[in-house]
Short mmCIF file of C-alpha atoms in Angstrom, two decimals:
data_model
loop_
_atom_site.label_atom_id
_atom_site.label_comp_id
_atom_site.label_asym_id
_atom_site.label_seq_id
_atom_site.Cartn_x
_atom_site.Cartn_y
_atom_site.Cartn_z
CA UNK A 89 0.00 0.00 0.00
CA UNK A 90 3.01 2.36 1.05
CA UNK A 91 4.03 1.93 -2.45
CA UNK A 92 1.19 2.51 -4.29
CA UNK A 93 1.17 5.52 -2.35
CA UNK A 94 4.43 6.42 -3.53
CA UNK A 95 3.87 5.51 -6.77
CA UNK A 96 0.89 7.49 -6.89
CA UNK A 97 2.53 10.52 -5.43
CA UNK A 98 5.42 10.52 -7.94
CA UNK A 99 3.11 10.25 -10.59
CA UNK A 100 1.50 13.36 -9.19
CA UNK A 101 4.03 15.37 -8.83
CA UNK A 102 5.45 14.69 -12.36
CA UNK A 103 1.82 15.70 -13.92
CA UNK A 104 1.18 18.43 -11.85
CA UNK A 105 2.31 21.75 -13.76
CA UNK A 106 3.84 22.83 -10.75
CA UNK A 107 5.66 19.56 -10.00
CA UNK A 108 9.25 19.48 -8.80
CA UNK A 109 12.00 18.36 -11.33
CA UNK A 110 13.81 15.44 -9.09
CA UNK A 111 16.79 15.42 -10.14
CA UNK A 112 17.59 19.09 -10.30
CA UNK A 113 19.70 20.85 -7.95
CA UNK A 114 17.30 24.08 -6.82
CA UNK A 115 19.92 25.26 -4.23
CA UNK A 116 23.16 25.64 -5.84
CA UNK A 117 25.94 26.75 -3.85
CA UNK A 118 28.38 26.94 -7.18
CA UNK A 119 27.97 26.88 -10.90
CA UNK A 120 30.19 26.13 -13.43
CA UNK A 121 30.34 28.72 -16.19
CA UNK A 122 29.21 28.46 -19.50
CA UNK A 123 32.75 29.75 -20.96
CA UNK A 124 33.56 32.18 -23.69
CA UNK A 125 30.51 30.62 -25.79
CA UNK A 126 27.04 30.82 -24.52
CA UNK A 127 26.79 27.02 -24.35
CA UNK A 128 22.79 25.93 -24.77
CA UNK A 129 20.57 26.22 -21.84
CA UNK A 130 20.70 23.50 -19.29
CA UNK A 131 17.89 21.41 -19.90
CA UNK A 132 17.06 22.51 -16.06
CA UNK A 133 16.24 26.09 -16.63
CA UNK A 134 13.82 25.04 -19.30
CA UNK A 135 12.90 25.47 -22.85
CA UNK A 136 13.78 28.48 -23.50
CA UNK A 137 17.22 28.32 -26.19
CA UNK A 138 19.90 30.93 -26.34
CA UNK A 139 18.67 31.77 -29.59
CA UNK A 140 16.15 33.37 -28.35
CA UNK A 141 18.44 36.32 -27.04
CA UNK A 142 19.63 38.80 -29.33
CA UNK A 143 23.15 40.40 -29.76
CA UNK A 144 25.78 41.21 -27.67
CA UNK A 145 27.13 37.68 -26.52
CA UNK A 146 29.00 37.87 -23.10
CA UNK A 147 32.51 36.57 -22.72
CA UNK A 148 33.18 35.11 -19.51
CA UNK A 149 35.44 33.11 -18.53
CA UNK A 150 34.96 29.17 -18.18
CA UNK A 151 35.40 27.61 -14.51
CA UNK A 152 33.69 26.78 -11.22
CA UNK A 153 32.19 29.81 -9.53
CA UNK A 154 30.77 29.95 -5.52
CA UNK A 155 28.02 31.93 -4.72
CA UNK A 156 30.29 33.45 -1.35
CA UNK A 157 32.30 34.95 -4.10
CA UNK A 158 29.07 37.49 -5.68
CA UNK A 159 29.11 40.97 -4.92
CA UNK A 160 27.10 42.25 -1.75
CA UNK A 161 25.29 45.58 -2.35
CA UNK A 162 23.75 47.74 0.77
CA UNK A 163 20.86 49.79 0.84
CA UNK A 164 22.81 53.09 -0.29
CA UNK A 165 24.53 51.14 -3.57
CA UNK A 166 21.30 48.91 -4.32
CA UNK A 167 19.17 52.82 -4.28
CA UNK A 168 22.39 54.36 -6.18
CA UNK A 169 21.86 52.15 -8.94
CA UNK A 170 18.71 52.41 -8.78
CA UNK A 171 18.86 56.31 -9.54
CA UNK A 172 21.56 55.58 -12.03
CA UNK A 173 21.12 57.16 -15.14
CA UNK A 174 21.71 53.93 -17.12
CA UNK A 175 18.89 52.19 -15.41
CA UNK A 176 16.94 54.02 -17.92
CA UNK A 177 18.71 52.13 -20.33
CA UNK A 178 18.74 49.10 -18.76
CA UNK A 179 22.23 49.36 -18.67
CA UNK A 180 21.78 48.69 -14.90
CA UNK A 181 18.95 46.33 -14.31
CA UNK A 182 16.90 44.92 -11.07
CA UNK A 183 16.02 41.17 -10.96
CA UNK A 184 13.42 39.98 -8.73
CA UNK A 185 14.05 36.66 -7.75
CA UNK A 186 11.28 35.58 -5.34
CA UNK A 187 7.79 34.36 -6.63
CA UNK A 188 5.20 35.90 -8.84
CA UNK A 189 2.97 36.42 -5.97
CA UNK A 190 5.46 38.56 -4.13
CA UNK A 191 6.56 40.03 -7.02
CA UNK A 192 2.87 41.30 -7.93
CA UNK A 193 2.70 42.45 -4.37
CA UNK A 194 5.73 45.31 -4.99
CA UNK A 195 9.05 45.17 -6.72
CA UNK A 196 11.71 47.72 -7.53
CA UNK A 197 10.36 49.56 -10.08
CA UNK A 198 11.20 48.21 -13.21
CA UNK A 199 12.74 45.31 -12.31
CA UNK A 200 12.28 41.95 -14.03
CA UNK A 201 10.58 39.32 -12.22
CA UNK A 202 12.75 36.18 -12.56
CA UNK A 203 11.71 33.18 -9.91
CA UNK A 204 14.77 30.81 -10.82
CA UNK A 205 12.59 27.97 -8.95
CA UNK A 206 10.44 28.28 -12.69
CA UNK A 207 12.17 30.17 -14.71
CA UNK A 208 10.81 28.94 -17.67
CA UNK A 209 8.53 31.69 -18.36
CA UNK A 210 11.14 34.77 -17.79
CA UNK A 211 14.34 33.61 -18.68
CA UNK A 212 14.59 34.58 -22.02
CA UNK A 213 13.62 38.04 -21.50
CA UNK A 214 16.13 38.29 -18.01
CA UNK A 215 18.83 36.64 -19.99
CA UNK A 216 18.62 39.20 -22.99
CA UNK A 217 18.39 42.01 -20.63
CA UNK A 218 21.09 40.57 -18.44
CA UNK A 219 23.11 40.43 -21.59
CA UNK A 220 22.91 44.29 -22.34
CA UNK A 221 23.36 45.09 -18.87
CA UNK A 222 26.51 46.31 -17.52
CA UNK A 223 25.38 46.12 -13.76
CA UNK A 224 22.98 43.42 -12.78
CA UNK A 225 21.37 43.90 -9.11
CA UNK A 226 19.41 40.53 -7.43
CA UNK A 227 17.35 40.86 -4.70
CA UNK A 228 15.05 38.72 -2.62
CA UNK A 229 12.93 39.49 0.20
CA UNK A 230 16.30 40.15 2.24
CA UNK A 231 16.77 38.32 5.89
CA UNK A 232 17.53 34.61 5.39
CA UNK A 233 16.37 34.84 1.85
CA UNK A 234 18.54 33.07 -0.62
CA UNK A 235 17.09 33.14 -3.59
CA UNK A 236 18.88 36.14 -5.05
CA UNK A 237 22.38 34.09 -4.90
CA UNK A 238 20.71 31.05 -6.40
CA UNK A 239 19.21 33.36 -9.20
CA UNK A 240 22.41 34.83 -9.96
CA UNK A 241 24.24 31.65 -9.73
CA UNK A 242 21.63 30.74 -12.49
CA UNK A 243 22.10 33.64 -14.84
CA UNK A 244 25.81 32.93 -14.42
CA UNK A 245 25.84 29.18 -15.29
CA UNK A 246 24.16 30.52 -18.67
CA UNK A 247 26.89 32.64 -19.39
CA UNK A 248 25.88 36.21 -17.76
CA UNK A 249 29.91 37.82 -16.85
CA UNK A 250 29.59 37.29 -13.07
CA UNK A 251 31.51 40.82 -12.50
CA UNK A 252 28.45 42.32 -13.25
CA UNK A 253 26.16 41.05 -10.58
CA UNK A 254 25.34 42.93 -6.95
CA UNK A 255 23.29 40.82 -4.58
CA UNK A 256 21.54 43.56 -2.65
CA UNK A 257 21.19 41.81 0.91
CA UNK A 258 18.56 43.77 2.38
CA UNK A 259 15.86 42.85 -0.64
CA UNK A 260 12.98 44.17 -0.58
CA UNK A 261 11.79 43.87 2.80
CA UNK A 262 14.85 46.52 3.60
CA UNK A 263 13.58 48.43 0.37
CA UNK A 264 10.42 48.71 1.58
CA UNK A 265 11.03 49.67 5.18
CA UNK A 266 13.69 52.81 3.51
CA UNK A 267 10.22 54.03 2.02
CA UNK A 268 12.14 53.85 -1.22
CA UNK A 269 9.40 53.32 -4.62
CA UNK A 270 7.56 50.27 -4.74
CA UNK A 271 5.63 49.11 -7.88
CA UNK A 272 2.58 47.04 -7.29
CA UNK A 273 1.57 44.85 -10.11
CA UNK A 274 3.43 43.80 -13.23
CA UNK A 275 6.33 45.33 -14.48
CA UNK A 276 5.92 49.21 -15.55
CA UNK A 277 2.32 48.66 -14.62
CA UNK A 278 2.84 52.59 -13.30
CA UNK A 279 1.46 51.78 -10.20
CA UNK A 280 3.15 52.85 -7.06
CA UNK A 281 2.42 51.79 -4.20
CA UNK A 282 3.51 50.49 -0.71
CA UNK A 283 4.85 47.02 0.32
CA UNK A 284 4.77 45.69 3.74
CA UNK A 285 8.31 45.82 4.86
CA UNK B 153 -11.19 -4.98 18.28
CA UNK B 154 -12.98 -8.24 17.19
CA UNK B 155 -15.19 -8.10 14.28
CA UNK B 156 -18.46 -8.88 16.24
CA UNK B 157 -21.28 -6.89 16.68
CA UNK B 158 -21.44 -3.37 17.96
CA UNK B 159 -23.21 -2.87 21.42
CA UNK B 160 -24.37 0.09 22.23
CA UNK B 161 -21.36 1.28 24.41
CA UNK B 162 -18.97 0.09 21.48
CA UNK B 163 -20.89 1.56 19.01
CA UNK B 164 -20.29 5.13 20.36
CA UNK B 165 -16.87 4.46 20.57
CA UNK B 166 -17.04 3.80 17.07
CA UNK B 167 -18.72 6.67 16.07
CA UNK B 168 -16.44 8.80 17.62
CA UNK B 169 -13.48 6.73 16.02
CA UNK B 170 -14.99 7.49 12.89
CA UNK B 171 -15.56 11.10 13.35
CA UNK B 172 -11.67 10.91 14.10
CA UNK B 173 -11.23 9.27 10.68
CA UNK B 174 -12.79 11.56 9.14
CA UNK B 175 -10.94 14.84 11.41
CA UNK B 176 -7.43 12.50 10.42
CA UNK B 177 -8.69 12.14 6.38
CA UNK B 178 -9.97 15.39 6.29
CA UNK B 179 -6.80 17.40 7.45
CA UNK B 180 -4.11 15.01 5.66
CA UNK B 181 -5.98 15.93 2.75
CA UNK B 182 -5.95 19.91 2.99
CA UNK B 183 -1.97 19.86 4.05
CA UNK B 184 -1.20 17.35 1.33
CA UNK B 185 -3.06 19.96 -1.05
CA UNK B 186 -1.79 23.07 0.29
CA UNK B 187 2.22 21.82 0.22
CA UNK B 188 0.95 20.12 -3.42
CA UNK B 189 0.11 23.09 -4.90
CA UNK B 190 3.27 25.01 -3.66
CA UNK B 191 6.30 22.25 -3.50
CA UNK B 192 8.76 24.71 -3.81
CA UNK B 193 7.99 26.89 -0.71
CA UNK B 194 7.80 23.02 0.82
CA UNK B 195 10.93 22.17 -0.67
CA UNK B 196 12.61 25.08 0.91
CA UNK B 197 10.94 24.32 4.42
CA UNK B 198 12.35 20.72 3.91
CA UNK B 199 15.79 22.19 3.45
CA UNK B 200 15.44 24.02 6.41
CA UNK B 201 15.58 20.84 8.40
CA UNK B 202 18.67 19.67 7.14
CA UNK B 203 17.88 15.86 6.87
CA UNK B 204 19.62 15.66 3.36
CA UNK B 205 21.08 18.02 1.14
CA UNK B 206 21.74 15.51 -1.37
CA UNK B 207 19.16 17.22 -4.33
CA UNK B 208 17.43 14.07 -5.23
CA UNK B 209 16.11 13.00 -1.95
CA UNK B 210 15.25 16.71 -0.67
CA UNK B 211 13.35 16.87 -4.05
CA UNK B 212 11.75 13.21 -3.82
CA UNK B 213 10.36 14.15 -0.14
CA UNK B 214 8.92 17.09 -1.19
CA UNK B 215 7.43 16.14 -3.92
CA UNK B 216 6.04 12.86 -2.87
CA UNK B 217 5.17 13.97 0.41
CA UNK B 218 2.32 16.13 0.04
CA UNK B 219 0.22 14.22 -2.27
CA UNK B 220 1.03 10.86 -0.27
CA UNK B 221 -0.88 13.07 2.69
CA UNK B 222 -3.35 13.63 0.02
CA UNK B 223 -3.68 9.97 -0.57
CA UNK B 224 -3.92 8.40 3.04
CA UNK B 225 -6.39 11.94 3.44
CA UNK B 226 -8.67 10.39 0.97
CA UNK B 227 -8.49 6.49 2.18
CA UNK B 228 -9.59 7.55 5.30
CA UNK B 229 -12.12 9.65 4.60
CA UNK B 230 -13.89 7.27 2.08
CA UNK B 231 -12.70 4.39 4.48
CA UNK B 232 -10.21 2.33 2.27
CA UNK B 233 -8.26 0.47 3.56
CA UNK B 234 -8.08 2.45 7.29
CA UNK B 235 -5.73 -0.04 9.29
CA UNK B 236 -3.05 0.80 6.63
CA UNK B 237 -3.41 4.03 6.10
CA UNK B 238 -3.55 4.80 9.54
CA UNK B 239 -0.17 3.27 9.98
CA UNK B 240 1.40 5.24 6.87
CA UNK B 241 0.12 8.11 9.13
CA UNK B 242 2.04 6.75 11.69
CA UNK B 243 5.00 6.23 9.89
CA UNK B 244 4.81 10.09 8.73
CA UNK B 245 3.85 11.67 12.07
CA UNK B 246 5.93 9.81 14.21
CA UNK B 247 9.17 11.02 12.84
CA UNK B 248 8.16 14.37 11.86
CA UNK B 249 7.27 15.06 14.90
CA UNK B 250 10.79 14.55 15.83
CA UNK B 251 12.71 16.49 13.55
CA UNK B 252 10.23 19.51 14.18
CA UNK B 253 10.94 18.75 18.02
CA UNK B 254 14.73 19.07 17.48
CA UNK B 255 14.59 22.19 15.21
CA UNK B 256 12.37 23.82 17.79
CA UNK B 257 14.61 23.02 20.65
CA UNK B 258 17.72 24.51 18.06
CA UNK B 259 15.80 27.60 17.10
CA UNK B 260 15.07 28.18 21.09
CA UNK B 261 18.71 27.53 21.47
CA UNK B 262 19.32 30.17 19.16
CA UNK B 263 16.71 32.63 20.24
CA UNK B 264 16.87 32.20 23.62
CA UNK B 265 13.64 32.61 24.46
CA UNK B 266 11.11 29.96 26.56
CA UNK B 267 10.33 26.51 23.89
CA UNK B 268 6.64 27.50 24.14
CA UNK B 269 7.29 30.97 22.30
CA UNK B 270 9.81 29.42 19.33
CA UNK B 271 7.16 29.65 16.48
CA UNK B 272 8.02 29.13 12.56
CA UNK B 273 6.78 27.25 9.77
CA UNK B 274 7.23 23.51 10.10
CA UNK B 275 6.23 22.88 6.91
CA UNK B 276 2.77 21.17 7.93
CA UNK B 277 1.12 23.14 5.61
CA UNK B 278 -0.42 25.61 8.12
CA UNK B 279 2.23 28.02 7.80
CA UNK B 280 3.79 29.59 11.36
CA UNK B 281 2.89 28.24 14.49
CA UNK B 282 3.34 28.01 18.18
CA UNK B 283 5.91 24.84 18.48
CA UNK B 284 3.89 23.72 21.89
CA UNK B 285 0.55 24.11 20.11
CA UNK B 286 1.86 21.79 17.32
CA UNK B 287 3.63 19.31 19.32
CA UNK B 288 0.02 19.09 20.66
CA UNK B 289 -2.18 18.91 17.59
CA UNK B 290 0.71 15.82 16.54
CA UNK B 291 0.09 14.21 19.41
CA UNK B 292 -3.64 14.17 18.76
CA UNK B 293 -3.23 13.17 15.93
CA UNK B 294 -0.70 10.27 16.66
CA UNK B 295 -3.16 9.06 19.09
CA UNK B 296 -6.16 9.50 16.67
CA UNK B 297 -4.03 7.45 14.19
CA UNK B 298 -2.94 4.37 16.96
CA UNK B 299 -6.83 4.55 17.55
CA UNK B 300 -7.68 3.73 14.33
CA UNK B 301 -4.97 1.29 13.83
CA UNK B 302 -6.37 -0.94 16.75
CA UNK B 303 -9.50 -1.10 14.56
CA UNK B 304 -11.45 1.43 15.38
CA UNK B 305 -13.84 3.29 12.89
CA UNK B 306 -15.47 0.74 10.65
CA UNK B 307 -18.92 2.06 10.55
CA UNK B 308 -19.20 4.20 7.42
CA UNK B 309 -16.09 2.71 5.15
CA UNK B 310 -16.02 1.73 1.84
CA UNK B 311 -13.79 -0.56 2.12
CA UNK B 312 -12.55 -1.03 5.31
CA UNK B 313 -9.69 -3.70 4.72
CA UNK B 314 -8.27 -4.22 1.08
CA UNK B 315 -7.91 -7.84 1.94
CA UNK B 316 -9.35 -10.43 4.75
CA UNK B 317 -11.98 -10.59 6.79
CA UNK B 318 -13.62 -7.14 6.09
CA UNK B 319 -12.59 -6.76 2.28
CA UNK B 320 -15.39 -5.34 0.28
CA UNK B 321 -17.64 -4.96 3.02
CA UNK B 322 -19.41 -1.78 3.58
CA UNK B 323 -19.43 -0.79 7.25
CA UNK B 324 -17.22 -4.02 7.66
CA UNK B 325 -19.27 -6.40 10.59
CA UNK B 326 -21.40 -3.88 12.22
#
């Protein structure tokens, strides 16, 4: 009985559309680099190819790389960047990486909403973005929160330079709190609003 | 129990077995759904207890977990097989129970506050709660599922035993 239990459950989980991918590692603690040549997507991260990202290839180099090794960013860099002139451009871009719940909740303004737990959906879009992008902040919900160093792990196992990522510690809970802008809804909905810190 | 006749005293005992069958079914079935329809924020909470980190098994348990709740849920509240099921429960609540036990007693070691005031998510499906107030609602439900294991609850099953003596017999020997 135990095992048709188990069966059952496994055979759940793989139909469900929100079923966990077994054999996939969902808390990285190091990636290894794609290399000079955007190699293809790991089958992991979904369906999404690389050509589906337009120009401007990155050239990093190939190798193991820890997430202790990423960039921190505080509260005054994370909102420095954030006034940046090139985040007009997108030449300095905010990822989201917590859910799409949170995310509708309130975000950075303008940032892109990438959940590395499904990334399916976004990751074209981040990685193209990501591509252009000379400065590249991640951000959680802040605290304990590690999805920001698992995103950008991700981003950097698909060949995103890993010089260009900040993980901004505080996330948005800290964001929040600082009374900085908050933008309910999707991205460039328009609408500002509040978050609970 | 023996599979003779109800009497009156028994048969109350019964009834109130199977309203715990149904209390047992019917809350194994809403965790198992609510962790279902998230498994990642239950694979995280599974992390958090640091039982494995190897990916495969932390993935396996939290995605079989939740809809093997939702399975034993659903035996017992149609009354399949109860005897079994209520031991899977066993199985599950038992050791559970332990682990959240031990990462209560390490987050009061690292809050420092009284055991009764540690509250977090133990990944039951309920989200935050009291540690002591859990602890208790396990050991309810351990005792609900030992009840039910002895035999307890036949009136109103399906089916209450897959095989033997009360296979395919609706409300078994009542």
């Amino acid at each position: 009985m135990a095992t048709v239990g188990a069966a059952i459950a496994f055979a759940a989980n793989a139909v469900s559309p929100r079923g966990l991918a077994l054999t996939r590692n969902y808390f990285p603690t190091a990636v290894q680099m794609a290399g000079p040549v955007p190699a293809a997507l790991p089958a992991e991260l979904g369906p999404a190819g690389t050509n589906a990202v337009g120009a401007a290839p990155p050239q990093p180099e190939a190798g193991s790389f820890d997430a202790e090794s990423l960039r921190r960013a505080d509260i005054d860099q994370a909102a420095a960047l954030f006034r940046d002139p090139r985040y007009q451009s997108e030449l300095v871009v905010f990822i989201d990486a917590r859910d799409e719940a949170q995310y509708r909740e309130g975000h950075v303004p303008g940032a892109y909403e990438f959940d590395h737990y499904r990334p399916e959906k976004q990751l074209a879009t981040v990685l193209h973005v990501c591509q252009l992008a000379e400065q590249i902040v991640v951000y959680c919900t802040g605290g304990d929160c590690e999805d920001s160093e698992f995103a950008a792990l991700a981003l950097i196992g698909v060949g995103i330079p890993k010089e260009r990522f900040f993980i901004y510690v505080g996330g948005m809970s800290e964001w929040a709190a600082h009374g900085l802008p908050v933008e309910v809804g999707e991205r460039n909905s328009g609408t500002i609003g509040s978050a609970e810190p | 129990m023996s599979a003779e006749p109800l009497t009156g005293r028994h048969k109350g005992w019964d009834i109130a077995a199977v309203l715990a069958r149904w209390l047992l079914g019917g809350l194994f079935l809403q965790m198992g759904l609510s962790k279902a329809l998230d498994p990642v924020d239950f694979l995280k909470l599974v992390r958090e207890y640091d039982l494995t980190q190897h990916p495969l098994l932390l993935n396996g348990i939290a995605a079989a977990l939740p809809w093997f709740e939702v399975f034993c849920g659903v035996l017992l509240l149609a009354g399949v097989a109860v005897r079994g099921s209520a031991l899977m429960l066993l199985a599950m609540l038992v050791p559970f129970t332990w682990v959240v036990f031990q990462r209560a007693l390490a987050l009061q070691a690292d809050l420092g506050i009284p055991f009764c005031e540690v509250k977090f998510d133990c990944g039951c499906g309920a989200g935050e709660v009291y540690i002591c107030r859990k602890l208790t609602e396990n050991g309810l439900l351990i005792l609900f599922s030992a009840w039910l294991l002895m035999g307890w609850g036949r009136s109103l099953c399906a089916r209450y035993a897959l095989i033997g003596a009360g296979a395919g017999k609706p409300g078994a020997e009542n």
